[in-house]
PDB file of C-alpha atoms in Angstrom:
ATOM      1  CA  MET A 148     -16.440  21.320 -21.848  1.00 43.00           C
ATOM      2  CA  ASN A 149     -18.583  23.816 -19.941  1.00 45.00           C
ATOM      3  CA  ASN A 150     -15.843  24.250 -17.336  1.00 44.00           C
ATOM      4  CA  ILE A 151     -13.313  25.452 -19.913  1.00 40.00           C
ATOM      5  CA  SER A 152     -13.131  29.205 -20.539  1.00 35.00           C
ATOM      6  CA  PHE A 153     -11.019  30.836 -23.223  1.00 34.00           C
ATOM      7  CA  ARG A 154      -9.791  34.277 -22.223  1.00 39.00           C
ATOM      8  CA  SER A 155      -7.786  34.972 -25.376  1.00 40.00           C
ATOM      9  CA  HIS A 156      -6.454  33.246 -28.441  1.00 40.00           C
ATOM     10  CA  PRO A 157      -3.242  31.456 -27.407  1.00 43.00           C
ATOM     11  CA  THR A 158      -0.075  32.387 -29.206  1.00 44.00           C
ATOM     12  CA  SER A 159       2.334  29.773 -30.501  1.00 44.00           C
ATOM     13  CA  ARG A 160       4.595  30.319 -27.487  1.00 48.00           C
ATOM     14  CA  ASN A 161       1.758  29.946 -24.998  1.00 47.00           C
ATOM     15  CA  TRP A 162       0.627  26.782 -26.746  1.00 39.00           C
ATOM     16  CA  HIS A 163       4.047  25.165 -26.329  1.00 47.00           C
ATOM     17  CA  GLN A 164       4.117  26.209 -22.668  1.00 47.00           C
ATOM     18  CA  ARG A 165       0.741  24.561 -22.112  1.00 45.00           C
ATOM     19  CA  LYS A 166       1.971  21.347 -23.743  1.00 48.00           C
ATOM     20  CA  GLU A 167       4.996  21.279 -21.419  1.00 48.00           C
ATOM     21  CA  THR A 168       2.741  21.468 -18.343  1.00 44.00           C
ATOM     22  CA  ILE A 169       1.354  17.975 -18.949  1.00 48.00           C
ATOM     23  CA  THR A 170       2.423  15.971 -15.911  1.00 59.00           C
ATOM     24  CA  GLU A 171       3.853  12.485 -15.799  1.00 60.00           C
ATOM     25  CA  GLU A 172       0.702  11.385 -13.980  1.00 58.00           C
ATOM     26  CA  GLU A 173      -1.468  12.409 -16.939  1.00 63.00           C
ATOM     27  CA  LYS A 174       0.849  10.512 -19.302  1.00 61.00           C
ATOM     28  CA  GLU A 175       0.526   7.380 -17.155  1.00 64.00           C
ATOM     29  CA  GLU A 176      -3.234   7.876 -17.082  1.00 65.00           C
ATOM     30  CA  GLU A 177      -3.460   7.973 -20.873  1.00 65.00           C
ATOM     31  CA  ALA A 178      -1.073   5.026 -21.247  1.00 64.00           C
ATOM     32  CA  SER A 179      -3.113   2.911 -18.825  1.00 64.00           C
ATOM     33  CA  ARG A 180      -6.361   3.781 -20.594  1.00 62.00           C
ATOM     34  CA  SER A 181      -4.888   3.006 -24.018  1.00 64.00           C
ATOM     35  CA  THR A 182      -3.525  -0.345 -22.800  1.00 61.00           C
ATOM     36  CA  ILE A 183      -6.919  -1.483 -21.541  1.00 61.00           C
ATOM     37  CA  GLN A 184      -8.629  -0.362 -24.747  1.00 58.00           C
ATOM     38  CA  LYS A 185      -6.035  -2.010 -27.024  1.00 58.00           C
ATOM     39  CA  ILE A 186      -6.234  -5.315 -25.163  1.00 56.00           C
ATOM     40  CA  ALA A 187     -10.018  -5.163 -25.393  1.00 55.00           C
ATOM     41  CA  GLY A 188      -9.676  -4.706 -29.147  1.00 55.00           C
ATOM     42  CA  LYS A 189     -10.679  -1.034 -29.172  1.00 49.00           C
ATOM     43  CA  SER A 190      -8.823   2.052 -30.371  1.00 41.00           C
ATOM     44  CA  PRO A 191      -8.155   4.982 -27.986  1.00 44.00           C
ATOM     45  CA  SER A 192     -10.764   7.015 -29.819  1.00 40.00           C
ATOM     46  CA  ALA A 193     -13.479   4.463 -29.046  1.00 38.00           C
ATOM     47  CA  SER A 194     -15.953   4.782 -26.211  1.00 39.00           C
ATOM     48  CA  ARG A 195     -14.690   4.238 -22.664  1.00 41.00           C
ATOM     49  CA  SER A 196     -17.457   1.764 -21.945  1.00 40.00           C
ATOM     50  CA  LEU A 197     -16.038  -1.602 -22.983  1.00 40.00           C
ATOM     51  CA  LYS A 198     -19.308  -3.389 -23.541  1.00 41.00           C
ATOM     52  CA  SER A 199     -19.879  -6.842 -24.933  1.00 40.00           C
ATOM     53  CA  SER A 200     -22.967  -8.812 -25.832  1.00 40.00           C
ATOM     54  CA  LYS A 201     -22.850 -10.642 -22.522  1.00 50.00           C
ATOM     55  CA  LYS A 202     -21.534 -10.254 -19.022  1.00 56.00           C
ATOM     56  CA  MET A 203     -17.755 -10.403 -18.773  1.00 80.00           C
ATOM     57  CA  ILE A 204     -16.927 -10.679 -15.059  1.00 94.00           C
ATOM     58  CA  HIS A 205     -19.078 -12.965 -12.908  1.00 95.00           C
ATOM     59  CA  PHE A 206     -17.576 -12.123  -9.520  1.00 96.00           C
ATOM     60  CA  VAL A 207     -14.622 -10.470  -7.802  1.00 97.00           C
ATOM     61  CA  LEU A 208     -12.821 -11.911  -4.764  1.00 96.00           C
ATOM     62  CA  LEU A 209     -10.054 -10.537  -2.574  1.00 96.00           C
ATOM     63  CA  ILE A 210      -8.441 -13.280  -0.509  1.00 96.00           C
ATOM     64  CA  SER A 211      -5.537 -13.011   1.922  1.00 94.00           C
ATOM     65  CA  ARG A 212      -2.683 -15.534   2.124  1.00 92.00           C
ATOM     66  CA  GLN A 213      -4.358 -16.967   5.230  1.00 92.00           C
ATOM     67  CA  GLY A 214      -7.551 -17.637   3.260  1.00 92.00           C
ATOM     68  CA  LYS A 215      -9.495 -14.728   4.788  1.00 94.00           C
ATOM     69  CA  VAL A 216     -11.977 -13.050   2.444  1.00 95.00           C
ATOM     70  CA  ARG A 217     -11.498  -9.258   2.375  1.00 94.00           C
ATOM     71  CA  LEU A 218     -13.950  -8.339  -0.388  1.00 95.00           C
ATOM     72  CA  THR A 219     -16.570 -10.079  -2.530  1.00 96.00           C
ATOM     73  CA  LYS A 220     -18.674  -8.727  -5.361  1.00 96.00           C
ATOM     74  CA  TRP A 221     -21.103 -10.956  -7.260  1.00 96.00           C
ATOM     75  CA  TYR A 222     -22.379  -9.999 -10.705  1.00 95.00           C
ATOM     76  CA  SER A 223     -24.057 -13.351 -11.411  1.00 93.00           C
ATOM     77  CA  PRO A 224     -26.769 -14.941  -9.248  1.00 93.00           C
ATOM     78  CA  TYR A 225     -25.313 -17.245  -6.592  1.00 94.00           C
ATOM     79  CA  SER A 226     -27.080 -18.406  -3.445  1.00 95.00           C
ATOM     80  CA  GLN A 227     -25.356 -17.898  -0.101  1.00 95.00           C
ATOM     81  CA  LYS A 228     -24.542 -21.617   0.043  1.00 95.00           C
ATOM     82  CA  GLU A 229     -23.043 -21.527  -3.460  1.00 95.00           C
ATOM     83  CA  ARG A 230     -21.007 -18.419  -2.624  1.00 95.00           C
ATOM     84  CA  THR A 231     -19.504 -20.112   0.419  1.00 95.00           C
ATOM     85  CA  LYS A 232     -18.629 -23.165  -1.670  1.00 95.00           C
ATOM     86  CA  VAL A 233     -17.092 -21.048  -4.454  1.00 95.00           C
ATOM     87  CA  ILE A 234     -14.898 -19.130  -1.994  1.00 96.00           C
ATOM     88  CA  ARG A 235     -13.770 -22.349  -0.309  1.00 95.00           C
ATOM     89  CA  GLU A 236     -12.938 -24.048  -3.618  1.00 94.00           C
ATOM     90  CA  LEU A 237     -11.080 -21.131  -5.156  1.00 95.00           C
ATOM     91  CA  SER A 238      -9.168 -20.400  -1.962  1.00 94.00           C
ATOM     92  CA  GLY A 239      -7.905 -23.972  -1.941  1.00 93.00           C
ATOM     93  CA  VAL A 240      -6.927 -23.845  -5.616  1.00 94.00           C
ATOM     94  CA  ILE A 241      -5.310 -20.398  -5.827  1.00 95.00           C
ATOM     95  CA  LEU A 242      -3.492 -20.267  -2.498  1.00 94.00           C
ATOM     96  CA  THR A 243      -1.710 -23.560  -3.181  1.00 92.00           C
ATOM     97  CA  ARG A 244      -0.454 -22.603  -6.658  1.00 92.00           C
ATOM     98  CA  GLY A 245       3.252 -21.946  -7.078  1.00 89.00           C
ATOM     99  CA  PRO A 246       4.568 -18.473  -7.926  1.00 86.00           C
ATOM    100  CA  LYS A 247       5.902 -19.627 -11.309  1.00 89.00           C
ATOM    101  CA  LEU A 248       2.533 -20.876 -12.550  1.00 92.00           C
ATOM    102  CA  CYS A 249       0.352 -18.740 -14.804  1.00 92.00           C
ATOM    103  CA  ASN A 250      -2.344 -16.448 -13.415  1.00 93.00           C
ATOM    104  CA  PHE A 251      -5.252 -18.263 -15.090  1.00 93.00           C
ATOM    105  CA  VAL A 252      -7.184 -21.207 -13.643  1.00 93.00           C
ATOM    106  CA  GLU A 253      -9.883 -23.214 -15.421  1.00 93.00           C
ATOM    107  CA  TRP A 254     -12.754 -23.807 -13.010  1.00 92.00           C
ATOM    108  CA  ARG A 255     -16.296 -25.146 -13.580  1.00 91.00           C
ATOM    109  CA  GLY A 256     -16.294 -24.203 -17.239  1.00 91.00           C
ATOM    110  CA  TYR A 257     -15.052 -20.685 -16.460  1.00 95.00           C
ATOM    111  CA  LYS A 258     -11.651 -19.070 -16.133  1.00 95.00           C
ATOM    112  CA  VAL A 259     -10.472 -17.426 -12.925  1.00 96.00           C
ATOM    113  CA  VAL A 260      -7.854 -14.725 -13.428  1.00 96.00           C
ATOM    114  CA  TYR A 261      -5.893 -13.735 -10.315  1.00 96.00           C
ATOM    115  CA  LYS A 262      -2.923 -11.649  -9.342  1.00 95.00           C
ATOM    116  CA  ARG A 263      -1.113 -11.371  -6.034  1.00 94.00           C
ATOM    117  CA  TYR A 264      -0.219  -8.011  -4.510  1.00 93.00           C
ATOM    118  CA  ALA A 265       1.681  -8.313  -1.210  1.00 88.00           C
ATOM    119  CA  SER A 266      -0.551 -10.469   1.019  1.00 90.00           C
ATOM    120  CA  LEU A 267      -3.710 -10.257  -1.106  1.00 94.00           C
ATOM    121  CA  TYR A 268      -4.946 -12.220  -4.099  1.00 96.00           C
ATOM    122  CA  PHE A 269      -7.252 -10.293  -6.449  1.00 97.00           C
ATOM    123  CA  CYS A 270      -9.436 -12.771  -8.361  1.00 96.00           C
ATOM    124  CA  MET A 271     -11.986 -12.303 -11.151  1.00 96.00           C
ATOM    125  CA  CYS A 272     -14.076 -15.005 -12.825  1.00 96.00           C
ATOM    126  CA  ILE A 273     -14.769 -14.730 -16.567  1.00 95.00           C
ATOM    127  CA  ASP A 274     -16.114 -16.883 -19.404  1.00 94.00           C
ATOM    128  CA  GLN A 275     -13.824 -19.266 -21.287  1.00 91.00           C
ATOM    129  CA  GLU A 276     -13.750 -17.130 -24.432  1.00 91.00           C
ATOM    130  CA  ASP A 277     -13.030 -13.825 -22.651  1.00 92.00           C
ATOM    131  CA  ASN A 278      -9.646 -12.089 -22.732  1.00 91.00           C
ATOM    132  CA  GLU A 279      -7.495 -12.936 -19.697  1.00 92.00           C
ATOM    133  CA  LEU A 280      -4.981 -10.149 -20.366  1.00 93.00           C
ATOM    134  CA  GLU A 281      -7.726  -7.556 -20.315  1.00 92.00           C
ATOM    135  CA  VAL A 282      -8.875  -8.812 -16.912  1.00 94.00           C
ATOM    136  CA  LEU A 283      -5.301  -8.702 -15.585  1.00 95.00           C
ATOM    137  CA  GLU A 284      -5.171  -5.068 -16.677  1.00 94.00           C
ATOM    138  CA  ILE A 285      -8.497  -4.380 -14.925  1.00 94.00           C
ATOM    139  CA  ILE A 286      -7.140  -5.934 -11.712  1.00 95.00           C
ATOM    140  CA  HIS A 287      -3.989  -3.824 -11.933  1.00 95.00           C
ATOM    141  CA  HIS A 288      -6.102  -0.766 -12.730  1.00 94.00           C
ATOM    142  CA  TYR A 289      -8.182  -1.349  -9.572  1.00 95.00           C
ATOM    143  CA  VAL A 290      -5.063  -1.808  -7.426  1.00 95.00           C
ATOM    144  CA  GLU A 291      -3.536   1.405  -8.784  1.00 94.00           C
ATOM    145  CA  ILE A 292      -6.681   3.357  -7.882  1.00 94.00           C
ATOM    146  CA  LEU A 293      -6.697   1.849  -4.384  1.00 94.00           C
ATOM    147  CA  ASP A 294      -3.022   2.714  -3.980  1.00 93.00           C
ATOM    148  CA  ARG A 295      -3.614   6.280  -5.136  1.00 91.00           C
ATOM    149  CA  TYR A 296      -6.588   6.724  -2.801  1.00 91.00           C
ATOM    150  CA  PHE A 297      -5.109   5.208   0.370  1.00 91.00           C
ATOM    151  CA  GLY A 298      -1.446   5.968  -0.330  1.00 88.00           C
ATOM    152  CA  SER A 299       0.598   2.733  -0.394  1.00 86.00           C
ATOM    153  CA  VAL A 300      -2.497   0.608   0.212  1.00 88.00           C
ATOM    154  CA  CYS A 301      -2.148  -2.445   2.445  1.00 89.00           C
ATOM    155  CA  GLU A 302      -4.457  -5.184   3.719  1.00 91.00           C
ATOM    156  CA  LEU A 303      -5.329  -3.214   6.877  1.00 92.00           C
ATOM    157  CA  ASP A 304      -6.653  -0.338   4.756  1.00 92.00           C
ATOM    158  CA  LEU A 305      -9.147  -2.700   3.138  1.00 92.00           C
ATOM    159  CA  ILE A 306     -10.100  -4.244   6.488  1.00 93.00           C
ATOM    160  CA  PHE A 307     -10.906  -0.955   8.216  1.00 94.00           C
ATOM    161  CA  ASN A 308     -12.148   0.891   5.123  1.00 91.00           C
ATOM    162  CA  PHE A 309     -13.800  -1.930   3.218  1.00 92.00           C
ATOM    163  CA  HIS A 310     -16.766   0.277   2.271  1.00 91.00           C
ATOM    164  CA  LYS A 311     -14.431   2.612   0.370  1.00 92.00           C
ATOM    165  CA  ALA A 312     -12.943  -0.344  -1.498  1.00 94.00           C
ATOM    166  CA  TYR A 313     -16.504  -1.206  -2.558  1.00 94.00           C
ATOM    167  CA  TYR A 314     -17.154   2.413  -3.598  1.00 92.00           C
ATOM    168  CA  ILE A 315     -14.102   2.375  -5.847  1.00 94.00           C
ATOM    169  CA  LEU A 316     -15.013  -1.002  -7.344  1.00 95.00           C
ATOM    170  CA  ASP A 317     -18.551   0.200  -8.058  1.00 93.00           C
ATOM    171  CA  GLU A 318     -17.189   3.215  -9.915  1.00 92.00           C
ATOM    172  CA  LEU A 319     -14.899   0.940 -11.923  1.00 93.00           C
ATOM    173  CA  LEU A 320     -17.220  -1.981 -12.728  1.00 94.00           C
ATOM    174  CA  ILE A 321     -20.956  -2.042 -13.368  1.00 91.00           C
ATOM    175  CA  ALA A 322     -22.794  -5.340 -13.980  1.00 90.00           C
ATOM    176  CA  GLY A 323     -19.476  -7.105 -14.502  1.00 91.00           C
ATOM    177  CA  GLU A 324     -18.195  -4.745 -17.197  1.00 91.00           C
ATOM    178  CA  LEU A 325     -15.520  -2.058 -17.108  1.00 90.00           C
ATOM    179  CA  GLN A 326     -17.224   1.337 -17.167  1.00 90.00           C
ATOM    180  CA  GLU A 327     -14.450   3.812 -16.315  1.00 88.00           C
ATOM    181  CA  SER A 328     -10.846   3.476 -17.480  1.00 87.00           C
ATOM    182  CA  SER A 329      -9.678   6.831 -16.085  1.00 90.00           C
ATOM    183  CA  LYS A 330      -8.061   6.713 -12.652  1.00 89.00           C
ATOM    184  CA  LYS A 331      -8.391  10.471 -12.339  1.00 90.00           C
ATOM    185  CA  THR A 332     -12.163  10.360 -12.969  1.00 91.00           C
ATOM    186  CA  VAL A 333     -12.666   7.599 -10.394  1.00 91.00           C
ATOM    187  CA  ALA A 334     -10.587   9.527  -7.834  1.00 89.00           C
ATOM    188  CA  ARG A 335     -12.657  12.668  -8.457  1.00 91.00           C
ATOM    189  CA  LEU A 336     -15.937  10.778  -7.999  1.00 91.00           C
ATOM    190  CA  ILE A 337     -14.748   9.148  -4.776  1.00 90.00           C
ATOM    191  CA  ALA A 338     -13.540  12.516  -3.445  1.00 90.00           C
ATOM    192  CA  ALA A 339     -16.981  13.990  -4.166  1.00 91.00           C
ATOM    193  CA  GLN A 340     -18.581  11.076  -2.342  1.00 88.00           C
ATOM    194  CA  ASP A 341     -16.307  11.577   0.662  1.00 88.00           C
ATOM    195  CA  SER A 342     -17.242  15.254   0.674  1.00 90.00           C
ATOM    196  CA  LEU A 343     -20.946  14.361   0.779  1.00 90.00           C
ATOM    197  CA  VAL A 344     -20.328  11.988   3.687  1.00 86.00           C
ATOM    198  CA  GLU A 345     -18.452  14.667   5.640  1.00 87.00           C
ATOM    199  CA  THR A 346     -21.213  17.191   4.967  1.00 89.00           C
ATOM    200  CA  ALA A 347     -23.842  14.734   6.183  1.00 88.00           C
ATOM    201  CA  LYS A 348     -21.827  14.076   9.347  1.00 83.00           C
ATOM    202  CA  GLU A 349     -21.516  17.796  10.067  1.00 83.00           C
ATOM    203  CA  GLU A 350     -25.244  18.324   9.548  1.00 83.00           C
ATOM    204  CA  ALA A 351     -26.080  15.383  11.805  1.00 84.00           C
ATOM    205  CA  SER A 352     -23.712  16.718  14.470  1.00 81.00           C
ATOM    206  CA  SER A 353     -25.247  20.208  14.340  1.00 81.00           C
ATOM    207  CA  ILE A 354     -28.763  18.777  14.600  1.00 83.00           C
ATOM    208  CA  SER A 355     -27.691  16.691  17.604  1.00 79.00           C
ATOM    209  CA  ASN A 356     -26.262  19.797  19.267  1.00 78.00           C
ATOM    210  CA  ILE A 357     -29.477  21.748  18.653  1.00 81.00           C
ATOM    211  CA  ILE A 358     -31.566  18.930  20.131  1.00 81.00           C
ATOM    212  CA  ALA A 359     -29.251  18.646  23.128  1.00 76.00           C
ATOM    213  CA  GLN A 360     -29.498  22.390  23.815  1.00 77.00           C
ATOM    214  CA  ALA A 361     -33.284  22.354  23.414  1.00 77.00           C
ATOM    215  CA  THR A 362     -33.709  19.545  25.932  1.00 78.00           C
ATOM    216  CA  LYS A 363     -31.630  21.252  28.630  1.00 68.00           C
TER     217      LYS A 363
END
């Protein structure tokens, strides 16, 4: 609110002109946010933080069609041996499922919700009583943000820029719960983070040049 400045009282004509300037992107943004909130059982006027009494998502996996792991994020405690076993089991189950089967798999007393985009499977593990449709929306929400950031995101983008995929996921999910439903807000935060990285690189480069000149 502090960034908004009112220069004069808007007339009725100006008000209608301002309403017409709302872009299609902003409409999609609001529709996406409302969909996630409705599925979660919340109204659009409720808080953006969709919190529950316990952890919703236990881990996130991105697996290629060849069974290669492109991203993992664990929100529940698993040892390295258990993580390897989980990835091996779920890869065998999900990659062999037919395209006409549903996107939910019961596994070890949990439910694994997955969705395929091109050559990648996005998987999230939740409790039995949690809402699968909400998790499907979260997966789609994450993919849309990736696509907006990279521009027609593909598997190679996640291979060579995996740290940015983690940045985006960390802005979206905290402790296994959805924290930000606005794609525009996530994009703004990631852009600010990229700006900090570029500034740090420039400072490091200038310091290196100063040291190199001093040692001549």
